């Protein structure tokens, strides 16, 4: 029997995972990637000797004690790679000096919070006991299991899931008597006060168990390890090869056109941007009302989409690695009124900056239309606005880190338009939940498209969920499906 062929669009983590597992199972694959490097959104870039990480905050499956670590081993991502496990998840500070530190040691966290507010002891114990419940189960590893395995593994925690999925961070914060805790607590998971508590508790538990960590070298180095594994398995990546169209014959995907050249295959997998795949490469022919409704609901303001980074000639080893700082006075940056800023201090990875120096990043929400409008009207005005935003952010940082303005050696501003340009993500977006479908994450959004055979989508747009674990499992699942249809046993191997 002739070897079956698969073309994969996009060398992000989902595309690389699909390629690796397809090669492990005897398929002949090639990946067409528009950029000159792998990783997609799992990326980073260098400026004046500093490395800016554009993706990873906490990597799930960072230690051998959980099932997901095996997947990273299969993809060649963790062999020989040092993992960093932090003492804190984040730190929240008020302008008058009050500090809430979310320690990753749950016992230490409980003691710290009780010292801040003895009157809130019962609420604090409910919170920390909830986190302890999630130390017994790894939510991310459930993604690797069959429905039966998931039910058996998660059964003892069903009550905790039910309880903590009904309350958000913001709602739980209202239970505290202490005014500072009520204000600070909704910000402990970045700027997502509306997420269910069980997500935050799972993060906290994962940090406590050291199953959530930081891969030394950052996102791009991590992605390159998987790309190397794919090529060692016999796969081929065509860089700077932009796919313009998916070829369809009799409602069956048969290949792609990349940079004007036709490439045929038995199966096509798109790990590219969902909107581009469905409405550009396929002309919208295979989009039903549910799919169109999803993309019509695209958010206008995007959280964490405006990243302002500085390379600082300063040893910041004693500073918090993640900080939410409530400002002395509210400020307006672009079109957003801010009473706080979220700061990441990359003092935990000495590969990202020269010795004695540090990368500092501030993440802000942004409106794609604003930045795209500026760029289309006048590139000089677009660049000037980026400089103005950087100056405004640095002025705020100067208040928290006196003297930092004079120590800045590198400045970088990435807007939603930057993301769109370098990763191909439509409007600089990442996937969002399906409106009115709270369990869509389990069945996905567009793993296949209605009326189209031999075509699969993988990654965040297939699943309507973000995260590197989502990408890996999505790529793996597609190959499992192909193997099942071809009546082949799905196999994996560790490099």
Short mmCIF file of C-alpha atoms in Angstrom, two decimals:
data_model
loop_
_atom_site.label_atom_id
_atom_site.label_comp_id
_atom_site.label_asym_id
_atom_site.label_seq_id
_atom_site.Cartn_x
_atom_site.Cartn_y
_atom_site.Cartn_z
CA UNK A 1 0.00 0.00 0.00
CA UNK A 2 1.39 3.41 -0.97
CA UNK A 3 2.34 5.75 1.85
CA UNK A 4 -0.47 8.24 2.50
CA UNK A 5 0.45 11.93 2.33
CA UNK A 6 -0.62 14.88 4.48
CA UNK A 7 -0.10 18.59 3.89
CA UNK A 8 -0.16 20.75 7.02
CA UNK A 9 -0.71 24.50 6.85
CA UNK A 10 1.18 26.35 9.58
CA UNK A 11 4.16 25.43 11.76
CA UNK A 12 2.67 26.61 15.02
CA UNK A 13 2.58 24.17 17.93
CA UNK A 14 -0.62 22.49 16.68
CA UNK A 15 0.77 22.03 13.17
CA UNK A 16 4.11 20.75 14.46
CA UNK A 17 2.34 18.34 16.82
CA UNK A 18 0.15 17.02 13.99
CA UNK A 19 3.25 16.63 11.84
CA UNK A 20 5.21 14.77 14.51
CA UNK A 21 2.41 12.33 15.29
CA UNK A 22 1.66 11.79 11.60
CA UNK A 23 5.33 10.95 10.95
CA UNK A 24 5.34 8.58 13.93
CA UNK A 25 2.41 6.76 12.33
CA UNK A 26 3.91 6.27 8.91
CA UNK A 27 2.45 9.20 6.97
CA UNK A 28 4.47 11.37 4.59
CA UNK A 29 4.00 15.00 5.62
CA UNK A 30 5.12 18.49 4.76
CA UNK A 31 4.33 21.77 6.47
CA UNK A 32 3.89 25.08 4.67
CA UNK A 33 4.69 28.01 6.96
CA UNK A 34 4.32 31.65 5.93
CA UNK A 35 6.92 32.92 8.40
CA UNK A 36 10.66 32.22 8.39
CA UNK A 37 10.55 30.47 11.77
CA UNK A 38 8.36 27.90 13.56
CA UNK A 39 6.06 28.40 16.52
CA UNK A 40 3.23 30.64 15.35
CA UNK A 41 2.03 32.46 18.46
CA UNK A 42 4.55 30.47 20.52
CA UNK A 43 7.31 32.90 19.66
CA UNK A 44 9.83 35.46 20.81
CA UNK A 45 12.15 37.98 19.20
CA UNK A 46 15.47 39.65 19.90
CA UNK A 47 16.17 43.36 20.23
CA UNK A 48 19.66 44.70 21.06
CA UNK A 49 20.71 41.55 22.91
CA UNK A 50 17.42 41.13 24.79
CA UNK A 51 14.87 38.39 24.06
CA UNK A 52 11.19 39.35 24.31
CA UNK A 53 8.92 36.39 24.93
CA UNK A 54 5.55 36.67 23.23
CA UNK A 55 3.77 33.64 24.56
CA UNK A 56 4.47 31.48 27.59
CA UNK A 57 3.40 32.40 31.10
CA UNK A 58 3.09 28.91 32.62
CA UNK A 59 3.78 25.68 30.75
CA UNK A 60 1.50 22.78 31.69
CA UNK A 61 3.13 19.37 32.05
CA UNK A 62 6.45 20.83 33.12
CA UNK A 63 7.54 17.91 35.31
CA UNK A 64 7.62 14.12 34.87
CA UNK A 65 4.95 13.57 37.52
CA UNK A 66 2.00 14.21 35.15
CA UNK A 67 0.69 12.60 31.99
CA UNK A 68 1.17 15.69 29.81
CA UNK A 69 4.93 15.58 30.32
CA UNK A 70 4.95 12.43 28.19
CA UNK A 71 3.49 14.41 25.26
CA UNK A 72 6.23 17.01 25.52
CA UNK A 73 8.76 14.14 25.53
CA UNK A 74 7.18 12.68 22.41
CA UNK A 75 7.54 16.08 20.74
CA UNK A 76 11.16 16.48 21.84
CA UNK A 77 10.42 19.69 23.72
CA UNK A 78 11.66 18.95 27.23
CA UNK A 79 14.68 16.68 26.84
CA UNK A 80 17.66 18.51 28.28
CA UNK A 81 15.60 21.63 28.99
CA UNK A 82 15.74 23.20 32.45
CA UNK A 83 12.37 24.13 33.95
CA UNK A 84 11.98 27.08 36.30
CA UNK A 85 9.38 26.82 39.08
CA UNK A 86 8.51 30.14 40.68
CA UNK A 87 7.76 30.87 44.33
CA UNK A 88 4.94 33.25 43.46
CA UNK A 89 2.11 33.27 40.95
CA UNK A 90 1.74 37.05 41.13
CA UNK A 91 1.99 40.02 43.48
CA UNK A 92 -0.60 42.79 43.81
CA UNK A 93 0.43 46.16 45.25
CA UNK A 94 -1.56 49.24 46.11
CA UNK A 95 -0.18 52.74 45.71
CA UNK A 96 -0.07 53.12 49.50
CA UNK A 97 2.17 50.08 49.98
CA UNK A 98 -0.24 47.20 50.73
CA UNK A 99 0.89 43.92 49.17
CA UNK A 100 -0.90 40.66 48.39
CA UNK A 101 1.49 37.94 47.26
CA UNK A 102 -0.01 34.80 45.76
CA UNK A 103 2.63 32.31 46.88
CA UNK A 104 2.69 29.03 45.01
CA UNK A 105 3.14 27.22 48.35
CA UNK A 106 -0.50 27.04 49.44
CA UNK A 107 0.30 26.80 53.17
CA UNK A 108 2.51 29.89 52.94
CA UNK A 109 -0.21 31.69 50.99
CA UNK A 110 -2.78 30.93 53.66
CA UNK A 111 -0.54 32.26 56.44
CA UNK A 112 0.25 35.40 54.45
CA UNK A 113 -3.39 36.19 53.70
CA UNK A 114 -4.44 35.64 57.32
CA UNK A 115 -1.75 38.08 58.42
CA UNK A 116 -3.16 40.62 55.98
CA UNK A 117 -6.72 40.16 57.24
CA UNK A 118 -7.37 37.96 60.31
CA UNK A 119 -11.07 38.83 60.03
CA UNK A 120 -11.21 36.98 56.69
CA UNK A 121 -9.77 33.72 58.04
CA UNK A 122 -12.79 31.58 57.07
CA UNK A 123 -12.94 32.92 53.51
CA UNK A 124 -9.17 32.48 53.15
CA UNK A 125 -9.40 28.88 54.35
CA UNK A 126 -12.21 28.18 51.87
CA UNK A 127 -9.99 29.56 49.11
CA UNK A 128 -6.82 27.69 50.04
CA UNK A 129 -8.67 24.45 50.78
CA UNK A 130 -10.20 24.75 47.31
CA UNK A 131 -6.69 25.01 45.86
CA UNK A 132 -5.62 21.94 47.84
CA UNK A 133 -8.48 19.96 46.30
CA UNK A 134 -7.09 20.69 42.84
CA UNK A 135 -3.60 19.50 43.78
CA UNK A 136 -5.01 15.95 43.53
CA UNK A 137 -5.94 16.28 39.88
CA UNK A 138 -4.17 17.81 36.89
CA UNK A 139 -6.75 19.45 34.65
CA UNK A 140 -4.40 19.63 31.66
CA UNK A 141 -3.59 15.91 31.76
CA UNK A 142 -7.30 15.13 31.45
CA UNK A 143 -7.04 16.45 27.90
CA UNK A 144 -4.88 13.46 26.97
CA UNK A 145 -7.36 10.83 28.19
CA UNK A 146 -10.37 9.01 26.75
CA UNK A 147 -13.81 10.01 28.08
CA UNK A 148 -13.87 6.93 30.32
CA UNK A 149 -10.38 7.61 31.69
CA UNK A 150 -11.35 11.24 32.28
CA UNK A 151 -14.49 10.23 34.19
CA UNK A 152 -12.52 7.82 36.41
CA UNK A 153 -9.70 10.28 37.05
CA UNK A 154 -11.87 13.35 37.60
CA UNK A 155 -14.69 11.60 39.47
CA UNK A 156 -13.43 12.42 42.99
CA UNK A 157 -13.14 16.12 42.04
CA UNK A 158 -16.57 16.55 40.44
CA UNK A 159 -17.93 18.32 43.51
CA UNK A 160 -15.04 20.78 43.51
CA UNK A 161 -15.44 21.44 39.79
CA UNK A 162 -19.14 22.11 40.23
CA UNK A 163 -18.67 24.40 43.22
CA UNK A 164 -15.83 26.48 41.84
CA UNK A 165 -17.17 26.76 38.28
CA UNK A 166 -20.20 28.69 39.56
CA UNK A 167 -18.26 31.62 40.97
CA UNK A 168 -15.84 34.01 39.27
CA UNK A 169 -12.74 35.62 40.72
CA UNK A 170 -14.60 38.92 40.96
CA UNK A 171 -17.58 37.37 42.72
CA UNK A 172 -15.41 35.51 45.22
CA UNK A 173 -13.54 38.72 46.01
CA UNK A 174 -16.76 40.25 47.34
CA UNK A 175 -16.66 37.78 50.24
CA UNK A 176 -13.60 39.44 51.79
CA UNK A 177 -14.17 42.03 54.50
CA UNK A 178 -10.82 43.67 53.97
CA UNK A 179 -11.12 46.47 51.34
CA UNK A 180 -7.65 45.81 49.91
CA UNK A 181 -8.31 42.08 49.43
CA UNK A 182 -11.64 42.84 47.77
CA UNK A 183 -9.89 45.14 45.33
CA UNK A 184 -6.76 43.05 44.78
CA UNK A 185 -8.14 39.53 44.48
CA UNK A 186 -9.90 39.89 41.09
CA UNK A 187 -6.52 40.75 39.52
CA UNK A 188 -4.54 37.70 40.67
CA UNK A 189 -5.04 35.86 37.34
CA UNK A 190 -3.83 38.66 35.09
CA UNK A 191 -6.80 40.88 34.22
CA UNK A 192 -9.48 38.20 34.00
CA UNK A 193 -11.85 38.86 36.90
CA UNK A 194 -14.67 37.06 35.07
CA UNK A 195 -13.03 33.64 34.77
CA UNK A 196 -14.39 30.81 36.93
CA UNK A 197 -12.53 30.23 40.17
CA UNK A 198 -11.72 26.63 39.22
CA UNK A 199 -9.35 27.87 36.48
CA UNK A 200 -7.40 30.01 38.91
CA UNK A 201 -7.36 27.26 41.54
CA UNK A 202 -6.05 24.81 38.97
CA UNK A 203 -3.24 27.22 38.08
CA UNK A 204 -2.38 27.71 41.73
CA UNK A 205 -2.44 23.96 42.37
CA UNK A 206 -0.27 23.31 39.32
CA UNK A 207 2.32 25.81 40.53
CA UNK A 208 2.20 24.25 44.01
CA UNK A 209 2.75 20.77 42.52
CA UNK A 210 5.43 22.06 40.14
CA UNK A 211 3.53 20.82 37.10
CA UNK A 212 3.27 24.39 35.78
CA UNK A 213 6.65 25.92 35.05
CA UNK A 214 8.74 27.99 32.70
CA UNK A 215 10.88 26.34 30.00
CA UNK A 216 14.25 28.02 30.12
CA UNK A 217 15.01 29.79 26.86
CA UNK A 218 11.41 30.85 26.33
CA UNK A 219 8.77 30.22 23.71
CA UNK A 220 10.73 30.36 20.45
CA UNK A 221 13.44 28.05 21.75
CA UNK A 222 10.71 25.67 22.91
CA UNK A 223 8.99 25.72 19.50
CA UNK A 224 12.27 25.16 17.66
CA UNK A 225 12.86 22.00 19.70
CA UNK A 226 9.56 20.59 18.40
CA UNK A 227 10.37 21.66 14.84
CA UNK A 228 13.71 19.86 15.12
CA UNK A 229 11.93 16.74 16.34
CA UNK A 230 9.54 16.89 13.39
CA UNK A 231 12.40 17.11 10.91
CA UNK A 232 14.29 14.25 12.62
CA UNK A 233 11.14 12.16 12.13
CA UNK A 234 11.42 12.80 8.40
CA UNK A 235 9.01 15.72 7.99
CA UNK A 236 9.81 18.78 5.91
CA UNK A 237 8.96 22.42 6.67
CA UNK A 238 8.69 24.90 3.80
CA UNK A 239 9.31 28.32 5.33
CA UNK A 240 8.15 31.53 3.64
CA UNK A 241 5.55 29.37 1.89
CA UNK A 242 2.20 31.10 2.26
CA UNK A 243 -0.88 29.04 1.40
CA UNK A 244 -3.43 31.08 -0.56
CA UNK A 245 -5.95 28.36 -1.37
CA UNK A 246 -6.96 24.87 -0.32
CA UNK A 247 -7.70 22.76 -3.38
CA UNK A 248 -11.10 21.06 -3.33
CA UNK A 249 -12.48 18.51 -5.79
CA UNK A 250 -15.96 17.05 -5.32
CA UNK A 251 -16.10 18.48 -1.77
CA UNK A 252 -12.83 16.74 -0.92
CA UNK A 253 -9.61 18.54 0.02
CA UNK A 254 -6.84 17.37 -2.30
CA UNK A 255 -4.01 19.83 -1.68
CA UNK A 256 -3.02 23.49 -1.50
CA UNK A 257 -1.64 26.33 -3.55
CA UNK A 258 1.38 27.85 -1.82
CA UNK A 259 3.16 30.82 -3.37
CA UNK A 260 1.52 30.04 -6.69
CA UNK A 261 2.58 26.39 -6.75
CA UNK A 262 0.16 23.47 -6.53
CA UNK A 263 0.85 20.74 -3.96
CA UNK A 264 -1.33 17.61 -3.81
CA UNK A 265 -1.94 15.29 -0.84
CA UNK A 266 -4.36 12.66 0.43
CA UNK A 267 -5.27 14.75 3.49
CA UNK A 268 -5.02 18.45 4.37
CA UNK A 269 -4.68 19.73 7.94
CA UNK A 270 -4.90 23.45 8.62
CA UNK A 271 -3.18 24.72 11.73
CA UNK A 272 -3.40 28.25 10.34
CA UNK A 273 -5.62 31.11 11.43
CA UNK A 274 -9.24 29.99 11.45
CA UNK A 275 -10.74 32.98 9.68
CA UNK A 276 -8.12 32.84 6.93
CA UNK A 277 -8.59 29.09 6.49
CA UNK A 278 -12.38 29.20 6.26
CA UNK A 279 -13.04 32.48 4.47
CA UNK A 280 -9.88 33.03 2.40
CA UNK A 281 -8.36 29.64 1.60
CA UNK A 282 -11.80 28.03 1.17
CA UNK A 283 -13.78 31.11 0.11
CA UNK A 284 -16.37 30.66 2.87
CA UNK A 285 -18.00 27.77 1.01
CA UNK A 286 -17.90 25.39 3.99
CA UNK A 287 -18.96 27.81 6.74
CA UNK A 288 -22.36 27.21 8.29
CA UNK A 289 -24.39 29.66 10.38
CA UNK A 290 -22.72 28.59 13.63
CA UNK A 291 -19.24 29.27 12.24
CA UNK A 292 -20.25 32.62 10.75
CA UNK A 293 -21.93 33.65 14.00
CA UNK A 294 -18.75 32.84 15.91
CA UNK A 295 -16.49 35.01 13.77
CA UNK A 296 -19.07 37.79 13.64
CA UNK A 297 -18.81 37.92 17.45
CA UNK A 298 -15.08 38.69 17.38
CA UNK A 299 -14.16 40.94 20.34
CA UNK A 300 -13.23 44.51 19.49
CA UNK A 301 -10.99 45.06 22.49
CA UNK A 302 -8.37 42.39 23.06
CA UNK A 303 -6.83 41.74 26.47
CA UNK A 304 -3.03 41.63 26.69
CA UNK A 305 -2.77 42.50 22.96
CA UNK A 306 -0.56 45.59 23.36
CA UNK A 307 2.83 44.56 24.72
CA UNK A 308 5.34 47.20 25.74
CA UNK A 309 8.77 45.75 26.53
CA UNK A 310 11.97 47.29 27.82
CA UNK A 311 15.51 45.99 28.07
CA UNK A 312 16.88 47.45 31.29
CA UNK A 313 20.47 47.74 32.46
CA UNK A 314 19.46 46.77 35.97
CA UNK A 315 19.59 43.63 38.09
CA UNK A 316 15.98 43.10 39.16
CA UNK A 317 16.42 39.71 40.83
CA UNK A 318 14.64 40.86 44.00
CA UNK A 319 11.58 42.21 42.22
CA UNK A 320 8.34 40.21 41.82
CA UNK A 321 8.22 38.21 38.59
CA UNK A 322 4.60 39.15 37.94
CA UNK A 323 3.13 42.32 39.37
CA UNK A 324 -0.21 44.09 39.32
CA UNK A 325 0.32 47.64 40.52
CA UNK A 326 -2.57 49.95 41.38
CA UNK A 327 -1.60 53.42 40.24
CA UNK A 328 -1.54 56.47 42.52
CA UNK A 329 -3.75 58.25 39.97
CA UNK A 330 -5.73 56.81 37.04
CA UNK A 331 -4.28 57.44 33.58
CA UNK A 332 -5.53 57.16 30.00
CA UNK A 333 -3.38 55.34 27.44
CA UNK A 334 -4.76 55.41 23.90
CA UNK A 335 -8.48 54.84 24.56
CA UNK A 336 -8.29 52.93 27.84
CA UNK A 337 -8.64 54.35 31.35
CA UNK A 338 -6.28 52.50 33.67
CA UNK A 339 -6.19 52.29 37.44
CA UNK A 340 -3.47 49.61 37.39
CA UNK A 341 -0.86 48.00 35.14
CA UNK A 342 0.28 44.39 34.79
CA UNK A 343 4.06 43.99 34.74
CA UNK A 344 6.19 40.94 34.00
CA UNK A 345 9.81 41.03 35.17
CA UNK A 346 11.81 38.32 33.40
CA UNK A 347 14.34 37.92 36.19
CA UNK A 348 13.94 34.12 36.34
CA UNK A 349 15.65 33.23 33.04
CA UNK A 350 19.23 34.42 32.52
CA UNK A 351 19.12 33.47 28.83
CA UNK A 352 16.78 36.36 27.98
CA UNK A 353 19.11 39.27 28.79
CA UNK A 354 22.80 39.98 29.20
CA UNK A 355 24.24 39.39 32.66
CA UNK A 356 22.97 41.90 35.23
CA UNK A 357 20.21 43.12 32.90
CA UNK A 358 16.47 42.38 32.65
CA UNK A 359 13.52 42.38 30.27
CA UNK A 360 10.41 44.12 31.67
CA UNK A 361 7.07 43.85 29.88
CA UNK A 362 3.74 45.59 30.41
CA UNK A 363 0.61 44.14 28.82
CA UNK A 364 -2.38 46.33 27.94
CA UNK A 365 -5.69 45.73 26.21
CA UNK A 366 -6.01 47.16 22.71
CA UNK A 367 -8.41 47.77 19.84
CA UNK A 368 -7.26 46.35 16.51
CA UNK A 369 -9.28 48.87 14.48
CA UNK A 370 -7.53 51.79 16.17
CA UNK A 371 -4.03 50.54 15.36
CA UNK A 372 -4.91 49.28 11.89
CA UNK A 373 -6.54 52.61 11.07
CA UNK A 374 -3.39 54.47 12.09
CA UNK A 375 -1.14 52.22 10.05
CA UNK A 376 -3.29 52.41 6.93
CA UNK A 377 -3.58 56.20 7.14
CA UNK A 378 0.01 57.09 7.94
CA UNK A 379 2.85 54.75 8.95
CA UNK A 380 4.69 57.63 10.62
CA UNK A 381 1.69 58.35 12.86
CA UNK A 382 1.45 54.65 13.74
CA UNK A 383 5.12 54.60 14.77
CA UNK A 384 4.75 57.87 16.69
CA UNK A 385 1.80 56.46 18.62
CA UNK A 386 3.81 53.39 19.59
CA UNK A 387 6.56 55.65 20.90
CA UNK A 388 4.03 57.75 22.79
CA UNK A 389 2.55 54.64 24.44
CA UNK A 390 6.03 53.40 25.39
CA UNK A 391 6.86 56.78 26.96
CA UNK A 392 3.59 56.78 28.94
CA UNK A 393 4.21 53.25 30.23
CA UNK A 394 7.80 54.03 31.16
CA UNK A 395 6.64 57.08 33.10
CA UNK A 396 4.40 54.78 35.17
CA UNK A 397 7.19 52.25 35.71
CA UNK A 398 9.45 55.06 36.92
CA UNK A 399 7.09 55.60 39.85
CA UNK A 400 7.31 51.95 40.91
CA UNK A 401 10.99 51.38 39.94
CA UNK A 402 12.74 54.73 40.47
CA UNK A 403 15.65 55.31 38.10
CA UNK A 404 14.50 52.79 35.49
CA UNK A 405 13.99 55.43 32.78
CA UNK A 406 17.71 56.15 32.62
CA UNK A 407 18.52 52.42 32.47
CA UNK A 408 16.44 51.52 29.42
CA UNK A 409 18.57 50.21 26.53
CA UNK A 410 15.82 48.69 24.39
CA UNK A 411 12.17 49.53 23.76
CA UNK A 412 9.72 47.41 21.79
CA UNK A 413 5.99 47.86 21.24
CA UNK A 414 3.90 45.06 19.71
CA UNK A 415 0.32 45.93 18.72
CA UNK A 416 -2.51 43.67 17.46
CA UNK A 417 -1.40 44.65 13.96
CA UNK A 418 2.08 43.33 14.80
CA UNK A 419 0.57 40.02 15.83
CA UNK A 420 -1.48 39.83 12.65
CA UNK A 421 1.52 40.61 10.49
CA UNK A 422 3.93 38.10 12.01
CA UNK A 423 1.63 35.22 13.00
CA UNK A 424 -1.24 35.59 10.52
CA UNK A 425 -3.86 35.70 13.28
CA UNK A 426 -6.85 37.61 11.95
CA UNK A 427 -7.15 41.02 13.66
CA UNK A 428 -4.38 39.92 16.04
CA UNK A 429 -6.89 37.74 17.86
CA UNK A 430 -6.67 34.52 19.79
CA UNK A 431 -9.68 32.23 20.06
CA UNK A 432 -12.53 33.04 22.42
CA UNK A 433 -15.36 30.95 23.82
CA UNK A 434 -18.39 30.07 21.72
CA UNK A 435 -21.30 32.34 22.77
CA UNK A 436 -24.11 30.36 24.37
CA UNK A 437 -22.11 27.11 24.40
CA UNK A 438 -20.35 26.71 27.76
CA UNK A 439 -19.15 23.18 26.89
CA UNK A 440 -17.87 23.97 23.39
CA UNK A 441 -14.30 23.37 24.58
CA UNK A 442 -15.09 19.65 24.78
CA UNK A 443 -16.51 19.26 21.26
CA UNK A 444 -14.55 22.01 19.55
CA UNK A 445 -15.70 24.53 16.99
CA UNK A 446 -14.25 23.58 13.59
CA UNK A 447 -12.26 20.35 13.92
CA UNK A 448 -13.88 19.51 10.60
CA UNK A 449 -15.90 21.72 8.29
CA UNK A 450 -19.47 20.91 7.16
CA UNK A 451 -19.56 19.31 3.73
CA UNK A 452 -15.78 19.02 3.30
CA UNK A 453 -13.98 15.67 3.39
CA UNK A 454 -10.29 14.87 3.97
CA UNK A 455 -9.79 18.23 5.70
CA UNK A 456 -9.09 18.83 9.39
CA UNK A 457 -8.43 21.94 11.44
CA UNK A 458 -6.22 21.88 14.51
CA UNK A 459 -5.22 24.41 17.15
CA UNK A 460 -7.05 27.18 18.95
CA UNK A 461 -9.50 27.89 16.12
CA UNK A 462 -10.52 24.25 15.86
CA UNK A 463 -11.13 24.07 19.59
CA UNK A 464 -12.31 27.63 20.39
CA UNK A 465 -9.81 27.54 23.26
CA UNK A 466 -6.28 28.85 23.73
CA UNK A 467 -3.12 27.43 25.27
CA UNK A 468 -0.20 25.24 24.24
CA UNK A 469 -1.79 22.06 25.71
CA UNK A 470 -4.88 22.73 23.59
CA UNK A 471 -2.70 23.02 20.48
CA UNK A 472 -0.81 19.79 21.15
CA UNK A 473 -3.88 17.71 21.96
CA UNK A 474 -5.71 19.12 18.93
CA UNK A 475 -2.91 18.12 16.54
CA UNK A 476 -2.61 14.72 18.18
CA UNK A 477 -6.36 14.11 18.04
CA UNK A 478 -6.53 14.83 14.31
CA UNK A 479 -3.87 12.21 13.60
CA UNK A 480 -5.66 9.73 15.86
CA UNK A 481 -8.81 10.29 13.78
CA UNK A 482 -6.93 9.80 10.51
CA UNK A 483 -5.36 6.58 11.83
CA UNK A 484 -8.75 5.27 12.92
CA UNK A 485 -10.28 5.94 9.50
CA UNK A 486 -7.29 4.24 7.87
CA UNK A 487 -7.66 1.31 10.29
CA UNK A 488 -4.21 1.86 11.71
CA UNK A 489 -3.16 1.62 15.33
CA UNK A 490 -2.11 5.05 16.62
CA UNK A 491 1.47 4.91 17.89
CA UNK A 492 3.75 7.30 19.71
CA UNK A 493 7.44 7.29 20.56
CA UNK A 494 9.84 9.30 22.70
CA UNK A 495 12.90 10.70 20.97
#
